[in-house]
């Protein structure tokens, strides 16, 4: 069994926080293990919990459209979440739930080694840049600990506020440009101990 399969199996049977007692399925993530681009959302919702797959509900449908708009398929990227189990009623994940899941995400980043990590929404963004505003940071790449991070609004935000649709689409176009010309790949130079992101 590969190291990645071992990690996925650990996530599937994880009981490190209370979310595990309410889940139907843990949702480790999916996509190419050699992906250059990794998307990090917040947490699984109802459909994700049912199907054990990330972003397969309404927000996922919009994410699929955004990906195909820049010529990508889900298989080309890796998609995961900060928290791998669904919070009840889709509430925000609690700090202790994010802390319990922290090492899973770090191991995924280290094993996949993407050139660009897209932070979808304020929770994912705050994990790397606490106290900053996603509204100000969105759409521009940032470097942290040798990782190239690209913050944007969460696709679900556009479902509640349709005015955000063109904003997110525009940020995807910028992402396309970044992928086409990513510059030096900092992830290839990162030392394992630097991957402790908090
Ligand atoms: N929202 C997320 O943040 N992640 C999912 O997997 C689905 C919806």
mmCIF file of N, CA and C in Angstrom, residues 33-167:
data_model
loop_
_atom_site.group_PDB
_atom_site.id
_atom_site.type_symbol
_atom_site.label_atom_id
_atom_site.label_comp_id
_atom_site.label_asym_id
_atom_site.label_seq_id
_atom_site.Cartn_x
_atom_site.Cartn_y
_atom_site.Cartn_z
ATOM 1 N N UNK A 33 -2.691 12.541 -7.827
ATOM 2 C CA UNK A 33 -1.687 12.592 -6.756
ATOM 3 C C UNK A 33 -0.413 13.292 -7.212
ATOM 4 N N UNK A 34 -0.367 13.590 -8.512
ATOM 5 C CA UNK A 34 0.776 14.339 -9.054
ATOM 6 C C UNK A 34 0.342 15.750 -9.463
ATOM 7 N N UNK A 35 -0.814 16.176 -8.964
ATOM 8 C CA UNK A 35 -1.398 17.455 -9.427
ATOM 9 C C UNK A 35 -0.475 18.638 -9.133
ATOM 10 N N UNK A 36 -0.472 19.580 -10.063
ATOM 11 C CA UNK A 36 0.250 20.838 -9.863
ATOM 12 C C UNK A 36 -0.582 21.830 -9.066
ATOM 13 N N UNK A 37 -1.895 21.615 -9.088
ATOM 14 C CA UNK A 37 -2.789 22.555 -8.406
ATOM 15 C C UNK A 37 -3.636 21.794 -7.395
ATOM 16 N N UNK A 38 -3.661 22.323 -6.186
ATOM 17 C CA UNK A 38 -4.474 21.716 -5.137
ATOM 18 C C UNK A 38 -5.492 22.749 -4.660
ATOM 19 N N UNK A 39 -6.741 22.344 -4.505
ATOM 20 C CA UNK A 39 -7.795 23.222 -3.991
ATOM 21 C C UNK A 39 -8.127 22.795 -2.570
ATOM 22 N N UNK A 40 -8.162 23.766 -1.666
ATOM 23 C CA UNK A 40 -8.514 23.456 -0.273
ATOM 24 C C UNK A 40 -9.776 24.227 0.104
ATOM 25 N N UNK A 41 -10.874 23.482 0.288
ATOM 26 C CA UNK A 41 -12.130 24.083 0.727
ATOM 27 C C UNK A 41 -12.225 24.051 2.244
ATOM 28 N N UNK A 42 -13.467 24.134 2.702
ATOM 29 C CA UNK A 42 -13.695 24.256 4.152
ATOM 30 C C UNK A 42 -13.941 22.884 4.783
ATOM 31 N N UNK A 43 -15.071 22.285 4.461
ATOM 32 C CA UNK A 43 -15.464 21.003 5.061
ATOM 33 C C UNK A 43 -16.530 20.381 4.175
ATOM 34 N N UNK A 44 -16.697 19.051 4.249
ATOM 35 C CA UNK A 44 -17.753 18.426 3.445
ATOM 36 C C UNK A 44 -19.133 18.923 3.868
ATOM 37 N N UNK A 45 -20.052 18.971 2.903
ATOM 38 C CA UNK A 45 -21.462 19.251 3.182
ATOM 39 C C UNK A 45 -22.259 17.956 3.115
ATOM 40 N N UNK A 46 -23.586 18.095 2.992
ATOM 41 C CA UNK A 46 -24.468 16.920 3.023
ATOM 42 C C UNK A 46 -24.113 15.891 1.953
ATOM 43 N N UNK A 47 -24.028 16.348 0.718
ATOM 44 C CA UNK A 47 -23.793 15.416 -0.399
ATOM 45 C C UNK A 47 -22.397 14.800 -0.335
ATOM 46 N N UNK A 48 -21.454 15.613 0.071
ATOM 47 C CA UNK A 48 -20.074 15.122 0.184
ATOM 48 C C UNK A 48 -20.007 14.010 1.236
ATOM 49 N N UNK A 49 -20.706 14.227 2.343
ATOM 50 C CA UNK A 49 -20.738 13.239 3.428
ATOM 51 C C UNK A 49 -21.387 11.938 2.953
ATOM 52 N N UNK A 50 -22.436 12.078 2.107
ATOM 53 C CA UNK A 50 -23.120 10.887 1.596
ATOM 54 C C UNK A 50 -22.236 10.104 0.629
ATOM 55 N N UNK A 51 -21.525 10.839 -0.237
ATOM 56 C CA UNK A 51 -20.806 10.197 -1.343
ATOM 57 C C UNK A 51 -19.313 10.009 -1.073
ATOM 58 N N UNK A 52 -18.818 10.562 0.034
ATOM 59 C CA UNK A 52 -17.389 10.472 0.378
ATOM 60 C C UNK A 52 -16.499 11.137 -0.676
ATOM 61 N N UNK A 53 -17.062 12.174 -1.323
ATOM 62 C CA UNK A 53 -16.287 12.899 -2.337
ATOM 63 C C UNK A 53 -16.397 14.407 -2.078
ATOM 64 N N UNK A 54 -15.314 15.163 -2.298
ATOM 65 C CA UNK A 54 -15.370 16.600 -2.040
ATOM 66 C C UNK A 54 -16.086 17.343 -3.170
ATOM 67 N N UNK A 55 -16.750 18.409 -2.812
ATOM 68 C CA UNK A 55 -17.343 19.341 -3.785
ATOM 69 C C UNK A 55 -18.198 18.623 -4.838
ATOM 70 N N UNK A 56 -19.210 17.890 -4.371
ATOM 71 C CA UNK A 56 -20.141 17.239 -5.304
ATOM 72 C C UNK A 56 -21.559 17.777 -5.157
ATOM 73 N N UNK A 57 -21.746 18.786 -4.310
ATOM 74 C CA UNK A 57 -23.042 19.439 -4.166
ATOM 75 C C UNK A 57 -23.105 20.681 -5.052
ATOM 76 N N UNK A 58 -24.002 21.614 -4.727
ATOM 77 C CA UNK A 58 -24.163 22.825 -5.565
ATOM 78 C C UNK A 58 -22.864 23.634 -5.707
ATOM 79 N N UNK A 59 -22.105 23.804 -4.630
ATOM 80 C CA UNK A 59 -20.840 24.562 -4.744
ATOM 81 C C UNK A 59 -19.866 23.822 -5.662
ATOM 82 N N UNK A 60 -19.920 22.493 -5.609
ATOM 83 C CA UNK A 60 -19.046 21.681 -6.449
ATOM 84 C C UNK A 60 -19.400 21.804 -7.921
ATOM 85 N N UNK A 61 -20.709 21.951 -8.186
ATOM 86 C CA UNK A 61 -21.135 22.119 -9.583
ATOM 87 C C UNK A 61 -20.527 23.412 -10.142
ATOM 88 N N UNK A 62 -20.553 24.463 -9.331
ATOM 89 C CA UNK A 62 -19.960 25.733 -9.773
ATOM 90 C C UNK A 62 -18.440 25.576 -9.906
ATOM 91 N N UNK A 63 -17.816 24.874 -8.977
ATOM 92 C CA UNK A 63 -16.362 24.651 -9.073
ATOM 93 C C UNK A 63 -16.030 23.904 -10.372
ATOM 94 N N UNK A 64 -16.841 22.896 -10.723
ATOM 95 C CA UNK A 64 -16.610 22.161 -11.983
ATOM 96 C C UNK A 64 -16.687 23.109 -13.191
ATOM 97 N N UNK A 65 -17.687 24.018 -13.159
ATOM 98 C CA UNK A 65 -17.817 24.992 -14.263
ATOM 99 C C UNK A 65 -16.594 25.890 -14.345
ATOM 100 N N UNK A 66 -16.139 26.337 -13.169
ATOM 101 C CA UNK A 66 -14.970 27.234 -13.136
ATOM 102 C C UNK A 66 -13.733 26.511 -13.664
ATOM 103 N N UNK A 67 -13.585 25.256 -13.272
ATOM 104 C CA UNK A 67 -12.429 24.481 -13.754
ATOM 105 C C UNK A 67 -12.502 24.324 -15.266
ATOM 106 N N UNK A 68 -13.678 23.923 -15.766
ATOM 107 C CA UNK A 68 -13.737 23.700 -17.216
ATOM 108 C C UNK A 68 -13.574 25.008 -17.971
ATOM 109 N N UNK A 69 -13.968 26.133 -17.342
ATOM 110 C CA UNK A 69 -13.768 27.448 -17.963
ATOM 111 C C UNK A 69 -12.308 27.792 -18.197
ATOM 112 N N UNK A 70 -11.414 27.171 -17.425
ATOM 113 C CA UNK A 70 -9.987 27.417 -17.668
ATOM 114 C C UNK A 70 -9.296 26.148 -18.200
ATOM 115 N N UNK A 71 -10.115 25.273 -18.760
ATOM 116 C CA UNK A 71 -9.550 24.122 -19.470
ATOM 117 C C UNK A 71 -9.055 22.996 -18.573
ATOM 118 N N UNK A 72 -9.587 22.916 -17.346
ATOM 119 C CA UNK A 72 -9.154 21.857 -16.436
ATOM 120 C C UNK A 72 -10.318 20.937 -16.092
ATOM 121 N N UNK A 73 -9.976 19.683 -15.800
ATOM 122 C CA UNK A 73 -10.960 18.738 -15.299
ATOM 123 C C UNK A 73 -10.601 18.410 -13.856
ATOM 124 N N UNK A 74 -11.539 17.858 -13.138
ATOM 125 C CA UNK A 74 -11.245 17.494 -11.736
ATOM 126 C C UNK A 74 -10.047 16.555 -11.643
ATOM 127 N N UNK A 75 -9.909 15.683 -12.644
ATOM 128 C CA UNK A 75 -8.802 14.710 -12.629
ATOM 129 C C UNK A 75 -7.433 15.367 -12.762
ATOM 130 N N UNK A 76 -7.430 16.622 -13.235
ATOM 131 C CA UNK A 76 -6.149 17.309 -13.430
ATOM 132 C C UNK A 76 -5.616 17.916 -12.139
ATOM 133 N N UNK A 77 -6.497 18.060 -11.137
ATOM 134 C CA UNK A 77 -6.124 18.786 -9.917
ATOM 135 C C UNK A 77 -6.380 17.878 -8.720
ATOM 136 N N UNK A 78 -6.019 18.337 -7.529
ATOM 137 C CA UNK A 78 -6.404 17.598 -6.322
ATOM 138 C C UNK A 78 -7.297 18.508 -5.491
ATOM 139 N N UNK A 79 -8.424 17.972 -5.042
ATOM 140 C CA UNK A 79 -9.416 18.767 -4.298
ATOM 141 C C UNK A 79 -9.597 18.159 -2.907
ATOM 142 N N UNK A 80 -9.450 18.982 -1.885
ATOM 143 C CA UNK A 80 -9.681 18.490 -0.529
ATOM 144 C C UNK A 80 -10.237 19.621 0.325
ATOM 145 N N UNK A 81 -10.361 19.364 1.605
ATOM 146 C CA UNK A 81 -10.896 20.347 2.542
ATOM 147 C C UNK A 81 -9.996 20.436 3.761
ATOM 148 N N UNK A 82 -10.153 21.536 4.494
ATOM 149 C CA UNK A 82 -9.441 21.688 5.768
ATOM 150 C C UNK A 82 -9.853 20.594 6.742
ATOM 151 N N UNK A 83 -11.178 20.384 6.809
ATOM 152 C CA UNK A 83 -11.745 19.414 7.741
ATOM 153 C C UNK A 83 -12.354 18.288 6.913
ATOM 154 N N UNK A 84 -12.101 17.049 7.294
ATOM 155 C CA UNK A 84 -12.466 15.912 6.433
ATOM 156 C C UNK A 84 -13.837 15.306 6.748
ATOM 157 N N UNK A 85 -14.487 15.762 7.828
ATOM 158 C CA UNK A 85 -15.822 15.250 8.150
ATOM 159 C C UNK A 85 -16.808 16.415 8.214
ATOM 160 N N UNK A 86 -18.070 16.129 7.906
ATOM 161 C CA UNK A 86 -19.085 17.183 7.820
ATOM 162 C C UNK A 86 -19.465 17.716 9.207
ATOM 163 N N UNK A 87 -19.384 19.040 9.396
ATOM 164 C CA UNK A 87 -19.921 19.614 10.635
ATOM 165 C C UNK A 87 -21.456 19.575 10.582
ATOM 166 N N UNK A 88 -22.120 19.297 11.712
ATOM 167 C CA UNK A 88 -23.584 19.200 11.717
ATOM 168 C C UNK A 88 -24.221 20.458 11.130
ATOM 169 N N UNK A 89 -25.251 20.244 10.302
ATOM 170 C CA UNK A 89 -25.973 21.353 9.646
ATOM 171 C C UNK A 89 -25.055 22.307 8.884
ATOM 172 N N UNK A 90 -23.927 21.806 8.461
ATOM 173 C CA UNK A 90 -22.964 22.619 7.685
ATOM 174 C C UNK A 90 -22.486 23.865 8.439
ATOM 175 N N UNK A 91 -22.467 23.785 9.769
ATOM 176 C CA UNK A 91 -21.936 24.938 10.510
ATOM 177 C C UNK A 91 -20.436 25.068 10.232
ATOM 178 N N UNK A 92 -19.882 26.254 10.608
ATOM 179 C CA UNK A 92 -18.440 26.451 10.434
ATOM 180 C C UNK A 92 -17.681 25.423 11.276
ATOM 181 N N UNK A 93 -16.549 24.929 10.759
ATOM 182 C CA UNK A 93 -15.737 24.032 11.597
ATOM 183 C C UNK A 93 -15.197 24.784 12.818
ATOM 184 N N UNK A 94 -15.129 24.076 13.960
ATOM 185 C CA UNK A 94 -14.604 24.691 15.181
ATOM 186 C C UNK A 94 -13.076 24.639 15.165
ATOM 187 N N UNK A 95 -12.440 25.548 15.910
ATOM 188 C CA UNK A 95 -10.964 25.540 15.938
ATOM 189 C C UNK A 95 -10.384 24.176 16.305
ATOM 190 N N UNK A 96 -11.025 23.488 17.269
ATOM 191 C CA UNK A 96 -10.459 22.186 17.682
ATOM 192 C C UNK A 96 -10.631 21.133 16.582
ATOM 193 N N UNK A 97 -11.694 21.281 15.767
ATOM 194 C CA UNK A 97 -11.886 20.327 14.656
ATOM 195 C C UNK A 97 -10.825 20.578 13.576
ATOM 196 N N UNK A 98 -10.543 21.854 13.328
ATOM 197 C CA UNK A 98 -9.501 22.164 12.334
ATOM 198 C C UNK A 98 -8.140 21.688 12.847
ATOM 199 N N UNK A 99 -7.920 21.860 14.151
ATOM 200 C CA UNK A 99 -6.634 21.430 14.730
ATOM 201 C C UNK A 99 -6.476 19.913 14.620
ATOM 202 N N UNK A 100 -7.574 19.166 14.830
ATOM 203 C CA UNK A 100 -7.493 17.698 14.741
ATOM 204 C C UNK A 100 -7.133 17.240 13.337
ATOM 205 N N UNK A 101 -7.614 17.977 12.339
ATOM 206 C CA UNK A 101 -7.399 17.583 10.943
ATOM 207 C C UNK A 101 -6.101 18.149 10.360
ATOM 208 N N UNK A 102 -5.441 19.010 11.112
ATOM 209 C CA UNK A 102 -4.308 19.769 10.585
ATOM 210 C C UNK A 102 -3.220 18.893 9.928
ATOM 211 N N UNK A 103 -2.856 17.812 10.617
ATOM 212 C CA UNK A 103 -1.730 17.042 10.075
ATOM 213 C C UNK A 103 -2.123 16.280 8.806
ATOM 214 N N UNK A 104 -3.411 15.939 8.673
ATOM 215 C CA UNK A 104 -3.828 15.251 7.440
ATOM 216 C C UNK A 104 -3.576 16.158 6.236
ATOM 217 N N UNK A 105 -4.000 17.418 6.367
ATOM 218 C CA UNK A 105 -3.806 18.358 5.258
ATOM 219 C C UNK A 105 -2.310 18.568 4.993
ATOM 220 N N UNK A 106 -1.546 18.709 6.035
ATOM 221 C CA UNK A 106 -0.102 18.925 5.845
ATOM 222 C C UNK A 106 0.544 17.742 5.129
ATOM 223 N N UNK A 107 0.122 16.545 5.496
ATOM 224 C CA UNK A 107 0.692 15.354 4.830
ATOM 225 C C UNK A 107 0.253 15.288 3.366
ATOM 226 N N UNK A 108 -0.995 15.685 3.102
ATOM 227 C CA UNK A 108 -1.454 15.689 1.699
ATOM 228 C C UNK A 108 -0.627 16.679 0.877
ATOM 229 N N UNK A 109 -0.388 17.860 1.435
ATOM 230 C CA UNK A 109 0.382 18.873 0.703
ATOM 231 C C UNK A 109 1.800 18.348 0.448
ATOM 232 N N UNK A 110 2.375 17.749 1.472
ATOM 233 C CA UNK A 110 3.753 17.268 1.341
ATOM 234 C C UNK A 110 3.853 16.139 0.303
ATOM 235 N N UNK A 111 2.892 15.234 0.305
ATOM 236 C CA UNK A 111 2.972 14.083 -0.620
ATOM 237 C C UNK A 111 2.681 14.497 -2.060
ATOM 238 N N UNK A 112 1.714 15.389 -2.241
ATOM 239 C CA UNK A 112 1.335 15.781 -3.605
ATOM 240 C C UNK A 112 2.307 16.822 -4.154
ATOM 241 N N UNK A 113 2.765 17.720 -3.299
ATOM 242 C CA UNK A 113 3.740 18.736 -3.724
ATOM 243 C C UNK A 113 3.249 19.620 -4.859
ATOM 244 N N UNK A 114 2.062 20.229 -4.715
ATOM 245 C CA UNK A 114 1.546 21.078 -5.804
ATOM 246 C C UNK A 114 2.375 22.348 -5.974
ATOM 247 N N UNK A 115 2.357 22.924 -7.187
ATOM 248 C CA UNK A 115 3.033 24.213 -7.419
ATOM 249 C C UNK A 115 2.196 25.352 -6.878
ATOM 250 N N UNK A 116 0.868 25.194 -6.966
ATOM 251 C CA UNK A 116 -0.034 26.252 -6.527
ATOM 252 C C UNK A 116 -1.134 25.628 -5.666
ATOM 253 N N UNK A 117 -1.397 26.255 -4.522
ATOM 254 C CA UNK A 117 -2.488 25.795 -3.656
ATOM 255 C C UNK A 117 -3.553 26.883 -3.627
ATOM 256 N N UNK A 118 -4.765 26.538 -4.051
ATOM 257 C CA UNK A 118 -5.861 27.504 -4.079
ATOM 258 C C UNK A 118 -6.640 27.394 -2.767
ATOM 259 N N UNK A 119 -6.734 28.513 -2.058
ATOM 260 C CA UNK A 119 -7.442 28.539 -0.773
ATOM 261 C C UNK A 119 -8.853 29.030 -1.024
ATOM 262 N N UNK A 120 -9.826 28.117 -0.898
ATOM 263 C CA UNK A 120 -11.219 28.463 -1.208
ATOM 264 C C UNK A 120 -11.931 28.913 0.057
ATOM 265 N N UNK A 121 -12.132 30.211 0.173
ATOM 266 C CA UNK A 121 -12.931 30.727 1.275
ATOM 267 C C UNK A 121 -12.129 31.149 2.486
ATOM 268 N N UNK A 122 -12.840 31.800 3.399
ATOM 269 C CA UNK A 122 -12.144 32.469 4.505
ATOM 270 C C UNK A 122 -11.544 31.496 5.505
ATOM 271 N N UNK A 123 -12.145 30.322 5.686
ATOM 272 C CA UNK A 123 -11.570 29.396 6.679
ATOM 273 C C UNK A 123 -10.253 28.827 6.194
ATOM 274 N N UNK A 124 -10.259 28.434 4.943
ATOM 275 C CA UNK A 124 -9.044 27.889 4.352
ATOM 276 C C UNK A 124 -7.957 28.982 4.335
ATOM 277 N N UNK A 125 -8.358 30.195 3.978
ATOM 278 C CA UNK A 125 -7.420 31.325 3.938
ATOM 279 C C UNK A 125 -6.881 31.638 5.345
ATOM 280 N N UNK A 126 -7.790 31.663 6.328
ATOM 281 C CA UNK A 126 -7.387 32.038 7.698
ATOM 282 C C UNK A 126 -6.436 31.017 8.307
ATOM 283 N N UNK A 127 -6.492 29.807 7.832
ATOM 284 C CA UNK A 127 -5.596 28.775 8.334
ATOM 285 C C UNK A 127 -4.131 29.149 8.050
ATOM 286 N N UNK A 128 -3.929 29.798 6.902
ATOM 287 C CA UNK A 128 -2.574 30.170 6.507
ATOM 288 C C UNK A 128 -2.267 31.626 6.852
ATOM 289 N N UNK A 129 -3.299 32.480 6.817
ATOM 290 C CA UNK A 129 -3.097 33.918 7.051
ATOM 291 C C UNK A 129 -4.123 34.411 8.069
ATOM 292 N N UNK A 130 -3.966 34.010 9.339
ATOM 293 C CA UNK A 130 -4.978 34.387 10.331
ATOM 294 C C UNK A 130 -5.079 35.903 10.486
ATOM 295 N N UNK A 131 -6.287 36.371 10.675
ATOM 296 C CA UNK A 131 -6.506 37.798 10.945
ATOM 297 C C UNK A 131 -6.556 38.660 9.705
ATOM 298 N N UNK A 132 -6.303 38.092 8.522
ATOM 299 C CA UNK A 132 -6.365 38.907 7.295
ATOM 300 C C UNK A 132 -7.730 38.751 6.621
ATOM 301 N N UNK A 133 -8.022 39.699 5.725
ATOM 302 C CA UNK A 133 -9.319 39.670 5.052
ATOM 303 C C UNK A 133 -9.192 39.002 3.683
ATOM 304 N N UNK A 134 -10.024 37.995 3.447
ATOM 305 C CA UNK A 134 -9.997 37.326 2.141
ATOM 306 C C UNK A 134 -10.453 38.279 1.042
ATOM 307 N N UNK A 135 -11.357 39.199 1.398
ATOM 308 C CA UNK A 135 -11.839 40.178 0.416
ATOM 309 C C UNK A 135 -10.696 41.019 -0.140
ATOM 310 N N UNK A 136 -9.709 41.290 0.704
ATOM 311 C CA UNK A 136 -8.566 42.085 0.246
ATOM 312 C C UNK A 136 -7.513 41.208 -0.430
ATOM 313 N N UNK A 137 -7.385 39.985 0.023
ATOM 314 C CA UNK A 137 -6.276 39.142 -0.439
ATOM 315 C C UNK A 137 -6.595 38.360 -1.717
ATOM 316 N N UNK A 138 -7.889 38.194 -2.021
ATOM 317 C CA UNK A 138 -8.298 37.275 -3.086
ATOM 318 C C UNK A 138 -7.691 37.673 -4.455
ATOM 319 N N UNK A 139 -7.423 36.643 -5.233
ATOM 320 C CA UNK A 139 -7.026 36.896 -6.621
ATOM 321 C C UNK A 139 -5.562 37.205 -6.830
ATOM 322 N N UNK A 140 -4.762 37.161 -5.734
ATOM 323 C CA UNK A 140 -3.325 37.425 -5.901
ATOM 324 C C UNK A 140 -2.519 36.334 -5.209
ATOM 325 N N UNK A 141 -1.507 35.778 -5.892
ATOM 326 C CA UNK A 141 -0.728 34.707 -5.267
ATOM 327 C C UNK A 141 0.124 35.214 -4.108
ATOM 328 N N UNK A 142 0.320 34.374 -3.118
ATOM 329 C CA UNK A 142 1.143 34.722 -1.959
ATOM 330 C C UNK A 142 2.105 33.579 -1.686
ATOM 331 N N UNK A 143 3.248 33.908 -1.139
ATOM 332 C CA UNK A 143 4.205 32.874 -0.744
ATOM 333 C C UNK A 143 4.215 32.733 0.764
ATOM 334 N N UNK A 144 4.215 31.503 1.243
ATOM 335 C CA UNK A 144 4.329 31.259 2.684
ATOM 336 C C UNK A 144 5.081 29.949 2.885
ATOM 337 N N UNK A 145 6.144 30.001 3.652
ATOM 338 C CA UNK A 145 6.929 28.784 3.936
ATOM 339 C C UNK A 145 7.242 27.999 2.667
ATOM 340 N N UNK A 146 7.537 28.709 1.600
ATOM 341 C CA UNK A 146 7.896 28.015 0.367
ATOM 342 C C UNK A 146 6.707 27.509 -0.434
ATOM 343 N N UNK A 147 5.486 27.779 0.038
ATOM 344 C CA UNK A 147 4.297 27.353 -0.710
ATOM 345 C C UNK A 147 3.714 28.547 -1.451
ATOM 346 N N UNK A 148 3.245 28.306 -2.678
ATOM 347 C CA UNK A 148 2.588 29.369 -3.436
ATOM 348 C C UNK A 148 1.082 29.211 -3.263
ATOM 349 N N UNK A 149 0.474 30.182 -2.614
ATOM 350 C CA UNK A 149 -0.931 30.082 -2.238
ATOM 351 C C UNK A 149 -1.748 31.124 -2.992
ATOM 352 N N UNK A 150 -2.935 30.720 -3.454
ATOM 353 C CA UNK A 150 -3.784 31.623 -4.232
ATOM 354 C C UNK A 150 -5.159 31.684 -3.567
ATOM 355 N N UNK A 151 -5.436 32.764 -2.809
ATOM 356 C CA UNK A 151 -6.730 32.853 -2.113
ATOM 357 C C UNK A 151 -7.859 33.289 -3.040
ATOM 358 N N UNK A 152 -9.017 32.728 -2.847
ATOM 359 C CA UNK A 152 -10.216 33.235 -3.533
ATOM 360 C C UNK A 152 -11.462 32.975 -2.700
ATOM 361 N N UNK A 153 -12.553 33.651 -3.087
ATOM 362 C CA UNK A 153 -13.806 33.398 -2.389
ATOM 363 C C UNK A 153 -14.212 31.938 -2.610
ATOM 364 N N UNK A 154 -14.964 31.419 -1.637
ATOM 365 C CA UNK A 154 -15.487 30.061 -1.755
ATOM 366 C C UNK A 154 -16.584 30.048 -2.828
ATOM 367 N N UNK A 155 -16.625 29.010 -3.690
ATOM 368 C CA UNK A 155 -17.690 28.963 -4.708
ATOM 369 C C UNK A 155 -19.093 29.059 -4.111
ATOM 370 N N UNK A 156 -19.285 28.539 -2.894
ATOM 371 C CA UNK A 156 -20.621 28.608 -2.268
ATOM 372 C C UNK A 156 -21.040 30.054 -2.013
ATOM 373 N N UNK A 157 -20.068 30.955 -1.858
ATOM 374 C CA UNK A 157 -20.405 32.362 -1.592
ATOM 375 C C UNK A 157 -21.206 32.930 -2.764
ATOM 376 N N UNK A 158 -20.891 32.464 -3.967
ATOM 377 C CA UNK A 158 -21.598 32.967 -5.160
ATOM 378 C C UNK A 158 -23.018 32.424 -5.237
ATOM 379 N N UNK A 159 -23.271 31.311 -4.561
ATOM 380 C CA UNK A 159 -24.634 30.765 -4.566
ATOM 381 C C UNK A 159 -25.539 31.626 -3.685
ATOM 382 N N UNK A 160 -24.948 32.203 -2.622
ATOM 383 C CA UNK A 160 -25.724 33.088 -1.736
ATOM 384 C C UNK A 160 -25.748 34.512 -2.281
ATOM 385 N N UNK A 161 -24.675 34.902 -2.941
ATOM 386 C CA UNK A 161 -24.543 36.275 -3.439
ATOM 387 C C UNK A 161 -24.085 36.245 -4.903
ATOM 388 N N UNK A 162 -25.039 36.228 -5.851
ATOM 389 C CA UNK A 162 -24.709 36.066 -7.269
ATOM 390 C C UNK A 162 -23.745 37.129 -7.798
ATOM 391 N N UNK A 163 -23.664 38.284 -7.114
ATOM 392 C CA UNK A 163 -22.725 39.329 -7.562
ATOM 393 C C UNK A 163 -21.279 38.843 -7.479
ATOM 394 N N UNK A 164 -21.036 37.793 -6.689
ATOM 395 C CA UNK A 164 -19.659 37.291 -6.553
ATOM 396 C C UNK A 164 -19.247 36.353 -7.687
ATOM 397 N N UNK A 165 -20.225 35.917 -8.464
ATOM 398 C CA UNK A 165 -19.914 34.985 -9.575
ATOM 399 C C UNK A 165 -18.836 35.531 -10.512
ATOM 400 N N UNK A 166 -19.056 36.752 -11.069
ATOM 401 C CA UNK A 166 -18.020 37.268 -11.979
ATOM 402 C C UNK A 166 -16.687 37.508 -11.273
ATOM 403 N N UNK A 167 -16.722 37.836 -9.991
ATOM 404 C CA UNK A 167 -15.470 38.057 -9.238
ATOM 405 C C UNK A 167 -14.682 36.749 -9.172
#
